[in-house]
Amino acid sequence: MREEIYILGMGGHAGVVLDIVNESWLYKDHKIVFIDIYSRKKPLKNELYGHPVISMDGLLSVIPSNFIVAIGDCGKRLELYKKLVDFDFNPVQLISYESIVSKTSTIGNGTVVVRGGIINNNTIIKECCIINTKSSVDHDCIIDDGVHIAVGATLCGGVKVGQESMVGAGATVLPNIIIGSNATVGAGAVVTKNVPNNCTVIGVPARIVE
C-alpha cells in the first residue's frame, strides 16, 4: 500500500504545495490526498487537481501519516498543525528545488519554502511557516512558528518575526527590526522600527493603523 501525504487546504496555496510535493523525490511514490477543512459548511468535492479529497473527519479516522497545512491564515494554519501533531501525524517540510537555502540555516517541520525563496546563513525558520514566492530572508533572522513571509517580501539581516505574524507582499523590513506576535505588515510597507504585538503597520515608512 502506498504511503500517503495529506495536504490540508483547497485554495491556491494548496496548488503551490502540490507542485512542490510533485517535484520532490522524497514523495514521488506517495499517494496525495487533499483535506477540505471546511467540508462541514459545504458539499465535499470528489477530487482536486486529479487527487482525492476527504473531510477533516475522514482524515482523523485514518492511520496517522504525513501532512502539510496549506492555508494562508497564520492562526488557523498553526492551530490545525498543532492539532495533527497532537494526533501523532507526521508534519513534513517542503523546500522547493527552485529556492536557495543556506546550509547553515534551520528550517522547522511543517514549513514550506516556495519557488524563488531565499534563506541566507544562520537564519532560523521555525515550524509551520510559509516562505513564499521570491521572498528573501537574510542572515541571522529568527522566524517564529506560523509566520507567513508573503510574495516578494524582503527581511534584512537580524530581523525577528513573532508567532503567527504576516509580512505582506513586497514589504521590506530593515536590519535588526523586531516584529511582534500576531502582527501584520501591509503589502509594500517599509518597516524602519519595531512593530508591537497584535497590530498592523502600513506605508513608507510603516506606521501603526487601527
Short mmCIF file of C-alpha atoms in Angstrom, two decimals:
data_model
loop_
_atom_site.label_atom_id
_atom_site.label_comp_id
_atom_site.label_asym_id
_atom_site.label_seq_id
_atom_site.Cartn_x
_atom_site.Cartn_y
_atom_site.Cartn_z
CA MET A 1 0.00 0.00 0.00
CA ARG A 2 1.36 3.42 -0.97
CA GLU A 3 2.23 5.82 1.81
CA GLU A 4 0.07 8.94 1.85
CA ILE A 5 0.71 12.65 2.19
CA TYR A 6 -2.23 14.83 3.19
CA ILE A 7 -2.49 18.45 2.03
CA LEU A 8 -4.88 20.45 4.22
CA GLY A 9 -6.48 23.16 2.09
CA MET A 10 -8.27 23.60 -1.21
CA GLY A 11 -7.17 27.07 -2.35
CA GLY A 12 -4.38 28.48 -4.46
CA HIS A 13 -1.67 27.85 -1.90
CA ALA A 14 -2.66 24.17 -1.80
CA GLY A 15 -1.92 24.03 -5.53
CA VAL A 16 1.50 25.58 -4.93
CA VAL A 17 2.21 23.00 -2.24
CA LEU A 18 1.12 20.23 -4.62
CA ASP A 19 3.70 21.39 -7.18
CA ILE A 20 6.47 21.22 -4.56
CA VAL A 21 5.34 17.73 -3.47
CA ASN A 22 5.33 16.56 -7.09
CA GLU A 23 8.88 17.81 -7.73
CA SER A 24 10.29 16.20 -4.57
CA TRP A 25 11.93 12.80 -4.87
CA LEU A 26 11.07 12.19 -1.20
CA TYR A 27 7.35 11.96 -2.00
CA LYS A 28 7.35 10.72 -5.60
CA ASP A 29 5.80 7.38 -4.60
CA HIS A 30 3.27 8.81 -2.14
CA LYS A 31 -0.46 9.00 -2.67
CA ILE A 32 -1.57 12.64 -2.41
CA VAL A 33 -4.88 13.34 -0.65
CA PHE A 34 -6.41 16.80 -0.16
CA ILE A 35 -8.33 17.67 3.01
CA ASP A 36 -11.27 20.05 2.74
CA ILE A 37 -11.11 21.71 6.16
CA TYR A 38 -14.45 23.49 5.57
CA SER A 39 -16.40 20.46 4.32
CA ARG A 40 -18.88 20.67 7.22
CA LYS A 41 -20.10 24.01 5.81
CA LYS A 42 -20.45 23.00 2.15
CA PRO A 43 -20.61 19.92 -0.11
CA LEU A 44 -17.40 17.88 -0.33
CA LYS A 45 -15.67 17.76 -3.73
CA ASN A 46 -14.61 14.37 -5.05
CA GLU A 47 -11.22 15.49 -6.33
CA LEU A 48 -8.81 18.42 -6.74
CA TYR A 49 -6.06 18.56 -9.38
CA GLY A 50 -6.82 14.89 -10.08
CA HIS A 51 -6.30 13.80 -6.46
CA PRO A 52 -8.93 12.56 -3.99
CA VAL A 53 -10.50 14.87 -1.41
CA ILE A 54 -11.66 13.85 2.06
CA SER A 55 -13.04 15.75 5.06
CA MET A 56 -11.28 16.55 8.32
CA ASP A 57 -13.40 13.85 9.96
CA GLY A 58 -12.15 11.42 7.32
CA LEU A 59 -8.55 12.42 7.98
CA LEU A 60 -8.79 11.87 11.72
CA SER A 61 -10.24 8.41 11.16
CA VAL A 62 -7.25 7.06 9.19
CA ILE A 63 -3.85 5.85 10.29
CA PRO A 64 -1.60 8.85 11.09
CA SER A 65 0.60 9.80 8.15
CA ASN A 66 2.46 12.71 6.56
CA PHE A 67 0.74 16.09 6.31
CA ILE A 68 1.23 19.74 5.40
CA VAL A 69 -1.20 22.56 6.22
CA ALA A 70 -1.62 24.60 3.03
CA ILE A 71 -3.70 27.61 4.03
CA GLY A 72 -2.66 31.24 4.23
CA ASP A 73 -4.33 32.25 7.51
CA CYS A 74 -1.47 32.12 10.03
CA GLY A 75 -3.55 31.44 13.16
CA LYS A 76 -5.72 28.77 11.56
CA ARG A 77 -2.71 27.12 9.92
CA LEU A 78 -0.82 26.83 13.20
CA GLU A 79 -3.94 25.66 15.08
CA LEU A 80 -4.50 22.80 12.61
CA TYR A 81 -0.81 21.96 12.60
CA LYS A 82 -0.68 21.59 16.38
CA LYS A 83 -3.89 19.54 16.39
CA LEU A 84 -2.48 16.99 13.94
CA VAL A 85 0.87 16.83 15.73
CA ASP A 86 -1.07 16.03 18.92
CA PHE A 87 -2.75 13.19 16.98
CA ASP A 88 0.74 11.86 16.11
CA PHE A 89 0.55 12.76 12.44
CA ASN A 90 3.93 13.48 10.84
CA PRO A 91 4.47 17.09 9.68
CA VAL A 92 6.62 17.30 6.56
CA GLN A 93 8.97 20.07 5.50
CA LEU A 94 8.70 21.19 1.87
CA ILE A 95 11.54 23.13 0.23
CA SER A 96 11.29 23.82 -3.49
CA TYR A 97 14.30 22.86 -5.56
CA GLU A 98 14.00 26.31 -7.11
CA SER A 99 14.67 28.04 -3.78
CA ILE A 100 18.04 28.90 -2.22
CA VAL A 101 18.56 27.81 1.38
CA SER A 102 21.87 28.20 3.23
CA LYS A 103 23.32 25.04 4.73
CA THR A 104 23.78 26.97 7.99
CA SER A 105 20.09 27.84 8.28
CA THR A 106 17.47 25.77 10.12
CA ILE A 107 14.01 25.01 8.71
CA GLY A 108 11.32 23.64 11.05
CA ASN A 109 8.75 20.92 10.43
CA GLY A 110 5.60 21.92 8.59
CA THR A 111 7.30 24.86 6.86
CA VAL A 112 7.05 25.46 3.11
CA VAL A 113 9.71 27.32 1.13
CA VAL A 114 8.23 28.20 -2.26
CA ARG A 115 9.96 28.68 -5.62
CA GLY A 116 12.38 31.58 -5.67
CA GLY A 117 12.53 31.87 -1.88
CA ILE A 118 15.94 32.75 -0.44
CA ILE A 119 17.07 31.97 3.12
CA ASN A 120 20.58 33.09 3.98
CA ASN A 121 23.11 31.98 6.59
CA ASN A 122 22.44 31.39 10.29
CA THR A 123 18.71 32.01 9.94
CA ILE A 124 16.16 30.02 11.93
CA ILE A 125 12.74 29.36 10.40
CA LYS A 126 10.57 27.58 12.96
CA GLU A 127 7.51 25.36 12.44
CA CYS A 128 4.51 25.75 10.13
CA CYS A 129 5.79 28.84 8.27
CA ILE A 130 5.38 29.94 4.66
CA ILE A 131 8.35 31.49 2.88
CA ASN A 132 6.53 32.47 -0.27
CA THR A 133 7.47 33.04 -3.91
CA LYS A 134 10.61 35.19 -4.39
CA SER A 135 10.69 36.29 -0.76
CA SER A 136 14.08 36.86 0.85
CA VAL A 137 15.12 36.20 4.46
CA ASP A 138 18.65 37.39 5.05
CA HIS A 139 21.31 36.31 7.54
CA ASP A 140 20.71 35.75 11.27
CA CYS A 141 16.94 36.17 11.17
CA ILE A 142 14.60 34.29 13.53
CA ILE A 143 11.12 33.48 12.22
CA ASP A 144 8.75 32.04 14.83
CA ASP A 145 6.01 29.42 14.41
CA GLY A 146 3.15 30.04 11.98
CA VAL A 147 4.65 33.08 10.22
CA HIS A 148 3.93 33.94 6.58
CA ILE A 149 6.56 35.86 4.62
CA ALA A 150 4.49 36.77 1.55
CA VAL A 151 5.39 37.01 -2.13
CA GLY A 152 8.39 39.22 -2.82
CA ALA A 153 8.86 40.38 0.79
CA THR A 154 12.39 41.17 1.98
CA LEU A 155 13.74 40.71 5.51
CA CYS A 156 17.18 42.23 6.01
CA GLY A 157 19.73 40.74 8.38
CA GLY A 158 18.97 40.12 12.05
CA VAL A 159 15.19 40.54 11.80
CA LYS A 160 12.97 38.69 14.29
CA VAL A 161 9.32 37.90 13.50
CA GLY A 162 6.94 36.71 16.23
CA GLN A 163 4.47 33.84 16.11
CA GLU A 164 1.55 33.95 13.65
CA SER A 165 2.65 37.24 12.07
CA MET A 166 2.49 38.09 8.37
CA VAL A 167 4.86 40.22 6.31
CA GLY A 168 2.85 41.27 3.26
CA ALA A 169 3.73 41.07 -0.42
CA GLY A 170 6.61 43.29 -1.44
CA ALA A 171 7.22 44.63 2.08
CA THR A 172 10.74 45.42 3.31
CA VAL A 173 11.90 45.04 6.91
CA LEU A 174 15.17 46.84 7.70
CA PRO A 175 18.02 45.19 9.65
CA ASN A 176 17.62 44.13 13.30
CA ILE A 177 13.92 45.05 13.47
CA ILE A 178 11.66 43.05 15.80
CA ILE A 179 8.12 42.30 14.62
CA GLY A 180 5.86 41.11 17.42
CA SER A 181 3.45 38.18 17.50
CA ASN A 182 0.13 38.23 15.60
CA ALA A 183 1.23 41.36 13.73
CA THR A 184 0.64 42.25 10.09
CA VAL A 185 2.97 44.24 7.85
CA GLY A 186 0.97 45.58 4.93
CA ALA A 187 1.94 44.98 1.32
CA GLY A 188 4.70 47.28 0.12
CA ALA A 189 5.42 48.70 3.58
CA VAL A 190 8.94 49.64 4.66
CA VAL A 191 9.46 48.81 8.33
CA THR A 192 12.04 51.08 9.97
CA LYS A 193 11.26 50.46 13.66
CA ASN A 194 9.99 47.66 15.86
CA VAL A 195 6.39 46.51 15.47
CA PRO A 196 4.41 45.64 18.66
CA ASN A 197 2.30 42.51 19.12
CA ASN A 198 -1.25 42.39 17.72
CA CYS A 199 -1.09 45.37 15.39
CA THR A 200 -0.99 46.26 11.70
CA VAL A 201 1.51 48.58 10.06
CA ILE A 202 1.30 50.06 6.56
CA GLY A 203 3.06 52.64 4.45
CA VAL A 204 6.53 54.07 3.83
CA PRO A 205 7.81 54.31 6.46
CA ALA A 206 5.44 51.85 8.12
CA ARG A 207 3.06 53.23 10.75
CA ILE A 208 0.51 51.58 13.04
CA VAL A 209 -3.13 51.71 11.94
CA GLU A 210 -6.24 50.99 13.99
#
